């Protein structure tokens, strides 16, 4: 029984995952790396068509900013990674007391969404299911039991109350589902044994160093030497000073001290194996998981692969499970106006957009290419300027049109441009006006 021999638990629950998330570094990284990358940057929606800043787009932007939707969605994402599922509680204005949560949401002109609250699995339980075989929601939850925490009283103690909530006030999210539409697989379940192995290695390595890195000593007493109680007391005091103080020598007669060899081994290779396995099952590149940027080529490949993975996660998980269900629910209840085409598109920040450093490197390479091109007198005859700009400088069609537009507008032979440049060159320096005036 390998699990018994290695000390692995056979049954796991969300409390095990939450404890790991809170206390173990690599376990937290496994959850935070994909969720942080997914929700990085802006989130916006647009209607299909040529219209810009439509009422639907403006209303979503206002709702997103007022309720901090992106932050709440990211929290919901993390909680879903930690359990079989997580839910988003929608706080509509039609609830006057906690009993109203059990009623279905009805569309009205006065209905408003006041808050959204991510709730983890341990605080959300499915009470009843839809048993109507003719219903579109057959087999899906009808009502939930939600543990709602609040702070009250003079001592600011946390109180928990349970409310019954209708499904129309809930967004249900589960990742890595198999044969169950309501329950997924926690991200730590398949790597839990490896996380425990890492704890053994890291904790054992620290304990081994603490106990073994500092050498011990063995005292050999001369057979002809007799120890008196006074000498024994003196030895005891010297050993205590050596161990607990700054004294680093022994002064004894008739005793020879031998150093014991330290017992410390390097755990790097063993830790690397565990990290490799965690990386393999989670799909998080090791350098991304560990936050290491050593090796530019490998790091660049890892980064591109990771960005592709996050882009797919946005399109295949986050949009259909969180963003679209939320927006559709808001349209259904009149919180958001219905798009004219009944279609909308979700926009994320481009993960592959070049950074400022990348743009600087591109500009430097283009400037060098242009310099070399202009220095060769026959280059223009062999490679026309228009072809050079497009194929060598790497400008797209819009950039090429803008390039020639700027070039035409700023002609060095143009008298107006020449006069403007001369005036700029003669403009007095504000930091040294007196000297400029004298000149």
mmCIF file of C-alpha atoms in Angstrom, residues 55-319:
data_model
loop_
_atom_site.group_PDB
_atom_site.id
_atom_site.type_symbol
_atom_site.label_atom_id
_atom_site.label_comp_id
_atom_site.label_asym_id
_atom_site.label_seq_id
_atom_site.Cartn_x
_atom_site.Cartn_y
_atom_site.Cartn_z
ATOM 1 C CA UNK A 55 -25.678 52.015 -24.813
ATOM 2 C CA UNK A 56 -24.874 48.344 -24.200
ATOM 3 C CA UNK A 57 -21.123 48.972 -24.218
ATOM 4 C CA UNK A 58 -21.395 52.042 -21.960
ATOM 5 C CA UNK A 59 -23.694 50.251 -19.512
ATOM 6 C CA UNK A 60 -21.335 47.287 -19.197
ATOM 7 C CA UNK A 61 -18.365 49.588 -18.662
ATOM 8 C CA UNK A 62 -20.228 51.409 -15.886
ATOM 9 C CA UNK A 63 -21.325 48.153 -14.253
ATOM 10 C CA UNK A 64 -17.810 46.716 -14.546
ATOM 11 C CA UNK A 65 -16.206 49.713 -12.864
ATOM 12 C CA UNK A 66 -18.860 50.296 -10.184
ATOM 13 C CA UNK A 67 -18.924 46.662 -8.994
ATOM 14 C CA UNK A 68 -15.232 45.908 -9.704
ATOM 15 C CA UNK A 69 -16.349 42.953 -11.781
ATOM 16 C CA UNK A 70 -12.928 41.940 -13.039
ATOM 17 C CA UNK A 71 -11.579 41.628 -9.498
ATOM 18 C CA UNK A 72 -14.644 39.662 -8.358
ATOM 19 C CA UNK A 73 -14.467 37.379 -11.395
ATOM 20 C CA UNK A 74 -10.789 36.684 -10.667
ATOM 21 C CA UNK A 75 -11.627 35.725 -7.076
ATOM 22 C CA UNK A 76 -14.399 33.450 -8.319
ATOM 23 C CA UNK A 77 -11.909 31.840 -10.695
ATOM 24 C CA UNK A 78 -9.444 31.130 -7.866
ATOM 25 C CA UNK A 79 -12.133 29.678 -5.607
ATOM 26 C CA UNK A 80 -13.297 27.380 -8.410
ATOM 27 C CA UNK A 81 -9.708 26.152 -8.794
ATOM 28 C CA UNK A 82 -9.588 25.269 -5.089
ATOM 29 C CA UNK A 83 -12.760 23.164 -4.961
ATOM 30 C CA UNK A 84 -15.245 21.169 -7.003
ATOM 31 C CA UNK A 85 -17.041 24.413 -7.795
ATOM 32 C CA UNK A 86 -17.626 27.974 -6.627
ATOM 33 C CA UNK A 87 -20.550 30.342 -7.064
ATOM 34 C CA UNK A 88 -21.082 34.042 -7.628
ATOM 35 C CA UNK A 89 -23.927 35.474 -5.550
ATOM 36 C CA UNK A 90 -25.786 38.243 -7.406
ATOM 37 C CA UNK A 91 -27.155 40.884 -5.051
ATOM 38 C CA UNK A 92 -30.209 42.411 -6.749
ATOM 39 C CA UNK A 93 -32.205 45.311 -5.351
ATOM 40 C CA UNK A 94 -35.410 43.237 -5.022
ATOM 41 C CA UNK A 95 -34.209 41.574 -1.792
ATOM 42 C CA UNK A 96 -35.611 43.373 1.243
ATOM 43 C CA UNK A 97 -34.813 40.568 3.700
ATOM 44 C CA UNK A 98 -33.019 37.234 3.521
ATOM 45 C CA UNK A 99 -36.222 35.334 2.693
ATOM 46 C CA UNK A 100 -36.388 37.168 -0.670
ATOM 47 C CA UNK A 101 -33.226 35.409 -1.865
ATOM 48 C CA UNK A 102 -35.286 32.233 -2.356
ATOM 49 C CA UNK A 103 -37.563 33.924 -4.917
ATOM 50 C CA UNK A 104 -36.779 33.948 -8.662
ATOM 51 C CA UNK A 105 -35.496 37.217 -10.100
ATOM 52 C CA UNK A 106 -38.116 39.071 -12.133
ATOM 53 C CA UNK A 107 -37.336 41.723 -14.704
ATOM 54 C CA UNK A 108 -38.530 45.217 -13.813
ATOM 55 C CA UNK A 109 -37.621 48.816 -14.582
ATOM 56 C CA UNK A 110 -36.497 49.400 -11.000
ATOM 57 C CA UNK A 111 -34.330 46.275 -10.738
ATOM 58 C CA UNK A 112 -30.685 46.986 -10.070
ATOM 59 C CA UNK A 113 -27.565 44.921 -9.352
ATOM 60 C CA UNK A 114 -25.970 46.212 -6.155
ATOM 61 C CA UNK A 115 -23.158 43.725 -5.526
ATOM 62 C CA UNK A 116 -21.582 40.431 -6.559
ATOM 63 C CA UNK A 117 -19.972 38.103 -4.034
ATOM 64 C CA UNK A 118 -17.742 35.084 -4.828
ATOM 65 C CA UNK A 119 -18.505 32.141 -2.512
ATOM 66 C CA UNK A 120 -16.289 29.075 -2.039
ATOM 67 C CA UNK A 121 -17.582 25.521 -2.067
ATOM 68 C CA UNK A 122 -17.660 25.024 1.715
ATOM 69 C CA UNK A 123 -20.068 27.965 1.995
ATOM 70 C CA UNK A 124 -22.309 26.977 -0.930
ATOM 71 C CA UNK A 125 -24.442 23.826 -0.934
ATOM 72 C CA UNK A 126 -27.020 22.663 -3.463
ATOM 73 C CA UNK A 127 -30.339 22.146 -1.696
ATOM 74 C CA UNK A 128 -32.754 21.134 -4.448
ATOM 75 C CA UNK A 129 -32.613 20.203 -8.123
ATOM 76 C CA UNK A 130 -34.972 20.775 -11.038
ATOM 77 C CA UNK A 131 -36.824 17.450 -11.417
ATOM 78 C CA UNK A 132 -39.034 18.469 -14.342
ATOM 79 C CA UNK A 133 -37.900 16.312 -17.292
ATOM 80 C CA UNK A 134 -39.406 18.838 -19.752
ATOM 81 C CA UNK A 135 -37.412 21.727 -18.269
ATOM 82 C CA UNK A 136 -34.298 23.145 -19.905
ATOM 83 C CA UNK A 137 -32.709 23.036 -16.458
ATOM 84 C CA UNK A 138 -33.563 19.418 -15.738
ATOM 85 C CA UNK A 139 -31.026 18.007 -13.285
ATOM 86 C CA UNK A 140 -29.554 21.431 -12.509
ATOM 87 C CA UNK A 141 -29.765 23.188 -9.117
ATOM 88 C CA UNK A 142 -33.011 24.874 -8.169
ATOM 89 C CA UNK A 143 -31.925 26.368 -4.842
ATOM 90 C CA UNK A 144 -28.666 26.794 -2.932
ATOM 91 C CA UNK A 145 -27.822 27.136 0.739
ATOM 92 C CA UNK A 146 -25.311 29.963 1.159
ATOM 93 C CA UNK A 147 -23.385 30.689 4.342
ATOM 94 C CA UNK A 148 -23.160 34.446 4.476
ATOM 95 C CA UNK A 149 -20.575 35.951 6.840
ATOM 96 C CA UNK A 150 -21.074 39.351 8.419
ATOM 97 C CA UNK A 151 -19.264 41.439 11.007
ATOM 98 C CA UNK A 152 -21.313 42.846 13.854
ATOM 99 C CA UNK A 153 -21.356 43.778 17.502
ATOM 100 C CA UNK A 154 -19.028 45.934 19.542
ATOM 101 C CA UNK A 155 -16.307 43.282 19.412
ATOM 102 C CA UNK A 156 -16.472 43.076 15.586
ATOM 103 C CA UNK A 157 -16.971 39.318 15.714
ATOM 104 C CA UNK A 158 -17.839 37.457 12.550
ATOM 105 C CA UNK A 159 -21.312 35.993 12.404
ATOM 106 C CA UNK A 160 -22.514 33.423 9.889
ATOM 107 C CA UNK A 161 -26.093 33.123 8.716
ATOM 108 C CA UNK A 162 -27.501 30.674 6.204
ATOM 109 C CA UNK A 163 -29.765 31.859 3.410
ATOM 110 C CA UNK A 164 -31.667 29.922 0.747
ATOM 111 C CA UNK A 165 -30.922 31.346 -2.721
ATOM 112 C CA UNK A 166 -32.741 30.734 -6.002
ATOM 113 C CA UNK A 167 -30.543 29.672 -8.932
ATOM 114 C CA UNK A 168 -31.359 32.879 -10.853
ATOM 115 C CA UNK A 169 -29.242 34.736 -8.292
ATOM 116 C CA UNK A 170 -26.262 32.407 -8.718
ATOM 117 C CA UNK A 171 -23.528 31.931 -11.323
ATOM 118 C CA UNK A 172 -22.211 28.364 -10.889
ATOM 119 C CA UNK A 173 -18.595 27.736 -11.992
ATOM 120 C CA UNK A 174 -16.640 24.451 -12.084
ATOM 121 C CA UNK A 175 -13.349 23.675 -13.848
ATOM 122 C CA UNK A 176 -12.078 20.460 -15.437
ATOM 123 C CA UNK A 177 -15.456 18.729 -15.436
ATOM 124 C CA UNK A 178 -15.741 15.063 -16.443
ATOM 125 C CA UNK A 179 -19.070 13.248 -16.097
ATOM 126 C CA UNK A 180 -20.677 15.832 -13.822
ATOM 127 C CA UNK A 181 -21.904 19.182 -15.122
ATOM 128 C CA UNK A 182 -21.862 20.709 -11.655
ATOM 129 C CA UNK A 183 -18.602 19.478 -10.149
ATOM 130 C CA UNK A 184 -15.108 19.782 -11.527
ATOM 131 C CA UNK A 185 -11.657 18.716 -10.397
ATOM 132 C CA UNK A 186 -9.657 20.908 -8.011
ATOM 133 C CA UNK A 187 -6.358 21.913 -9.558
ATOM 134 C CA UNK A 188 -4.391 20.506 -6.596
ATOM 135 C CA UNK A 189 -6.018 17.072 -6.565
ATOM 136 C CA UNK A 190 -3.742 15.447 -9.129
ATOM 137 C CA UNK A 191 -0.573 17.052 -7.731
ATOM 138 C CA UNK A 192 -1.324 16.732 -4.008
ATOM 139 C CA UNK A 193 1.173 13.886 -3.525
ATOM 140 C CA UNK A 194 3.878 15.919 -5.241
ATOM 141 C CA UNK A 195 3.087 18.900 -3.009
ATOM 142 C CA UNK A 196 3.520 16.681 0.044
ATOM 143 C CA UNK A 197 6.816 15.359 -1.350
ATOM 144 C CA UNK A 198 8.015 18.932 -1.789
ATOM 145 C CA UNK A 199 7.157 19.682 1.838
ATOM 146 C CA UNK A 200 9.192 16.669 2.913
ATOM 147 C CA UNK A 201 12.153 17.682 0.770
ATOM 148 C CA UNK A 202 12.143 21.380 1.660
ATOM 149 C CA UNK A 203 11.431 20.881 5.354
ATOM 150 C CA UNK A 204 13.796 17.923 5.583
ATOM 151 C CA UNK A 205 16.535 19.868 3.824
ATOM 152 C CA UNK A 206 16.246 22.758 6.286
ATOM 153 C CA UNK A 207 16.194 20.405 9.266
ATOM 154 C CA UNK A 208 19.149 18.449 7.893
ATOM 155 C CA UNK A 209 21.161 21.645 7.474
ATOM 156 C CA UNK A 210 20.181 22.890 10.931
ATOM 157 C CA UNK A 211 21.278 19.669 12.552
ATOM 158 C CA UNK A 212 24.176 18.604 10.350
ATOM 159 C CA UNK A 213 25.851 21.613 8.717
ATOM 160 C CA UNK A 214 27.572 22.654 11.940
ATOM 161 C CA UNK A 215 30.186 20.036 12.842
ATOM 162 C CA UNK A 216 29.981 18.118 16.081
ATOM 163 C CA UNK A 217 32.927 17.179 18.283
ATOM 164 C CA UNK A 218 34.001 13.997 20.022
ATOM 165 C CA UNK A 219 36.289 14.166 23.061
ATOM 166 C CA UNK A 220 38.870 11.424 23.561
ATOM 167 C CA UNK A 221 40.208 11.264 27.144
ATOM 168 C CA UNK A 222 43.783 10.171 27.773
ATOM 169 C CA UNK A 223 43.703 6.801 29.679
ATOM 170 C CA UNK A 224 46.176 8.175 32.215
ATOM 171 C CA UNK A 225 44.133 11.311 32.820
ATOM 172 C CA UNK A 226 41.567 11.406 35.618
ATOM 173 C CA UNK A 227 38.654 13.882 35.561
ATOM 174 C CA UNK A 228 37.822 15.590 38.803
ATOM 175 C CA UNK A 229 34.393 17.147 39.487
ATOM 176 C CA UNK A 230 35.969 20.587 39.072
ATOM 177 C CA UNK A 231 37.353 19.696 35.621
ATOM 178 C CA UNK A 232 34.035 18.146 34.607
ATOM 179 C CA UNK A 233 32.213 21.342 35.592
ATOM 180 C CA UNK A 234 34.726 23.440 33.643
ATOM 181 C CA UNK A 235 34.291 21.252 30.541
ATOM 182 C CA UNK A 236 30.528 21.602 30.836
ATOM 183 C CA UNK A 237 30.784 25.402 31.008
ATOM 184 C CA UNK A 238 33.116 25.556 27.991
ATOM 185 C CA UNK A 239 30.795 23.349 25.931
ATOM 186 C CA UNK A 240 27.823 25.571 26.803
ATOM 187 C CA UNK A 241 29.774 28.739 25.910
ATOM 188 C CA UNK A 242 30.819 27.158 22.622
ATOM 189 C CA UNK A 243 27.279 26.073 21.733
ATOM 190 C CA UNK A 244 25.299 29.095 22.913
ATOM 191 C CA UNK A 245 27.799 31.953 22.901
ATOM 192 C CA UNK A 246 30.572 33.372 20.723
ATOM 193 C CA UNK A 247 33.416 31.300 22.190
ATOM 194 C CA UNK A 248 35.026 29.132 19.525
ATOM 195 C CA UNK A 249 37.816 27.284 21.384
ATOM 196 C CA UNK A 250 38.373 24.698 24.106
ATOM 197 C CA UNK A 251 41.167 24.787 26.689
ATOM 198 C CA UNK A 252 41.470 21.356 28.279
ATOM 199 C CA UNK A 253 44.226 19.080 29.481
ATOM 200 C CA UNK A 254 44.124 15.355 28.814
ATOM 201 C CA UNK A 255 41.263 15.589 26.260
ATOM 202 C CA UNK A 256 41.656 15.446 22.483
ATOM 203 C CA UNK A 257 38.787 16.816 20.348
ATOM 204 C CA UNK A 258 37.941 15.235 16.958
ATOM 205 C CA UNK A 259 35.567 16.910 14.490
ATOM 206 C CA UNK A 260 32.561 14.848 13.343
ATOM 207 C CA UNK A 261 31.916 15.061 9.608
ATOM 208 C CA UNK A 262 28.790 17.110 8.731
ATOM 209 C CA UNK A 263 25.918 15.142 7.173
ATOM 210 C CA UNK A 264 24.316 17.485 4.577
ATOM 211 C CA UNK A 265 23.240 16.641 1.012
ATOM 212 C CA UNK A 266 21.974 18.902 -1.799
ATOM 213 C CA UNK A 267 18.188 18.434 -2.391
ATOM 214 C CA UNK A 268 18.175 20.390 -5.679
ATOM 215 C CA UNK A 269 17.857 17.383 -7.991
ATOM 216 C CA UNK A 270 15.080 15.821 -5.922
ATOM 217 C CA UNK A 271 13.133 19.092 -5.767
ATOM 218 C CA UNK A 272 13.543 19.558 -9.538
ATOM 219 C CA UNK A 273 11.875 16.205 -10.216
ATOM 220 C CA UNK A 274 8.819 17.166 -8.163
ATOM 221 C CA UNK A 275 8.574 20.567 -9.875
ATOM 222 C CA UNK A 276 8.827 18.898 -13.295
ATOM 223 C CA UNK A 277 5.896 16.630 -12.482
ATOM 224 C CA UNK A 278 3.815 19.540 -11.163
ATOM 225 C CA UNK A 279 4.611 21.524 -14.297
ATOM 226 C CA UNK A 280 3.698 18.573 -16.524
ATOM 227 C CA UNK A 281 0.216 18.063 -15.085
ATOM 228 C CA UNK A 282 -0.727 21.739 -14.604
ATOM 229 C CA UNK A 283 0.680 22.942 -17.925
ATOM 230 C CA UNK A 284 2.501 25.804 -16.191
ATOM 231 C CA UNK A 285 6.085 26.108 -17.523
ATOM 232 C CA UNK A 286 8.661 25.642 -14.792
ATOM 233 C CA UNK A 287 10.134 29.109 -15.254
ATOM 234 C CA UNK A 288 6.664 30.638 -15.001
ATOM 235 C CA UNK A 289 5.818 28.499 -11.975
ATOM 236 C CA UNK A 290 9.046 29.382 -10.155
ATOM 237 C CA UNK A 291 9.252 32.956 -11.398
ATOM 238 C CA UNK A 292 12.668 32.292 -12.969
ATOM 239 C CA UNK A 293 13.861 34.074 -16.101
ATOM 240 C CA UNK A 294 17.179 32.310 -16.593
ATOM 241 C CA UNK A 295 17.930 31.354 -20.176
ATOM 242 C CA UNK A 296 16.486 33.880 -22.633
ATOM 243 C CA UNK A 297 15.657 31.420 -25.423
ATOM 244 C CA UNK A 298 14.010 28.846 -23.209
ATOM 245 C CA UNK A 299 12.291 31.565 -21.227
ATOM 246 C CA UNK A 300 10.945 33.128 -24.439
ATOM 247 C CA UNK A 301 9.613 29.780 -25.619
ATOM 248 C CA UNK A 302 8.017 29.155 -22.239
ATOM 249 C CA UNK A 303 6.462 32.617 -22.254
ATOM 250 C CA UNK A 304 4.933 32.171 -25.740
ATOM 251 C CA UNK A 305 3.589 28.737 -24.830
ATOM 252 C CA UNK A 306 2.162 30.116 -21.600
ATOM 253 C CA UNK A 307 0.489 33.056 -23.352
ATOM 254 C CA UNK A 308 -1.102 30.663 -25.844
ATOM 255 C CA UNK A 309 -2.391 28.532 -22.979
ATOM 256 C CA UNK A 310 -3.869 31.550 -21.190
ATOM 257 C CA UNK A 311 -5.479 32.798 -24.421
ATOM 258 C CA UNK A 312 -7.131 29.386 -24.876
ATOM 259 C CA UNK A 313 -8.225 29.389 -21.239
ATOM 260 C CA UNK A 314 -9.916 32.745 -21.697
ATOM 261 C CA UNK A 315 -11.786 31.597 -24.800
ATOM 262 C CA UNK A 316 -12.690 28.039 -23.748
ATOM 263 C CA UNK A 317 -13.291 28.382 -20.004
ATOM 264 C CA UNK A 318 -13.616 31.918 -18.689
ATOM 265 C CA UNK A 319 -15.886 33.356 -21.391
#
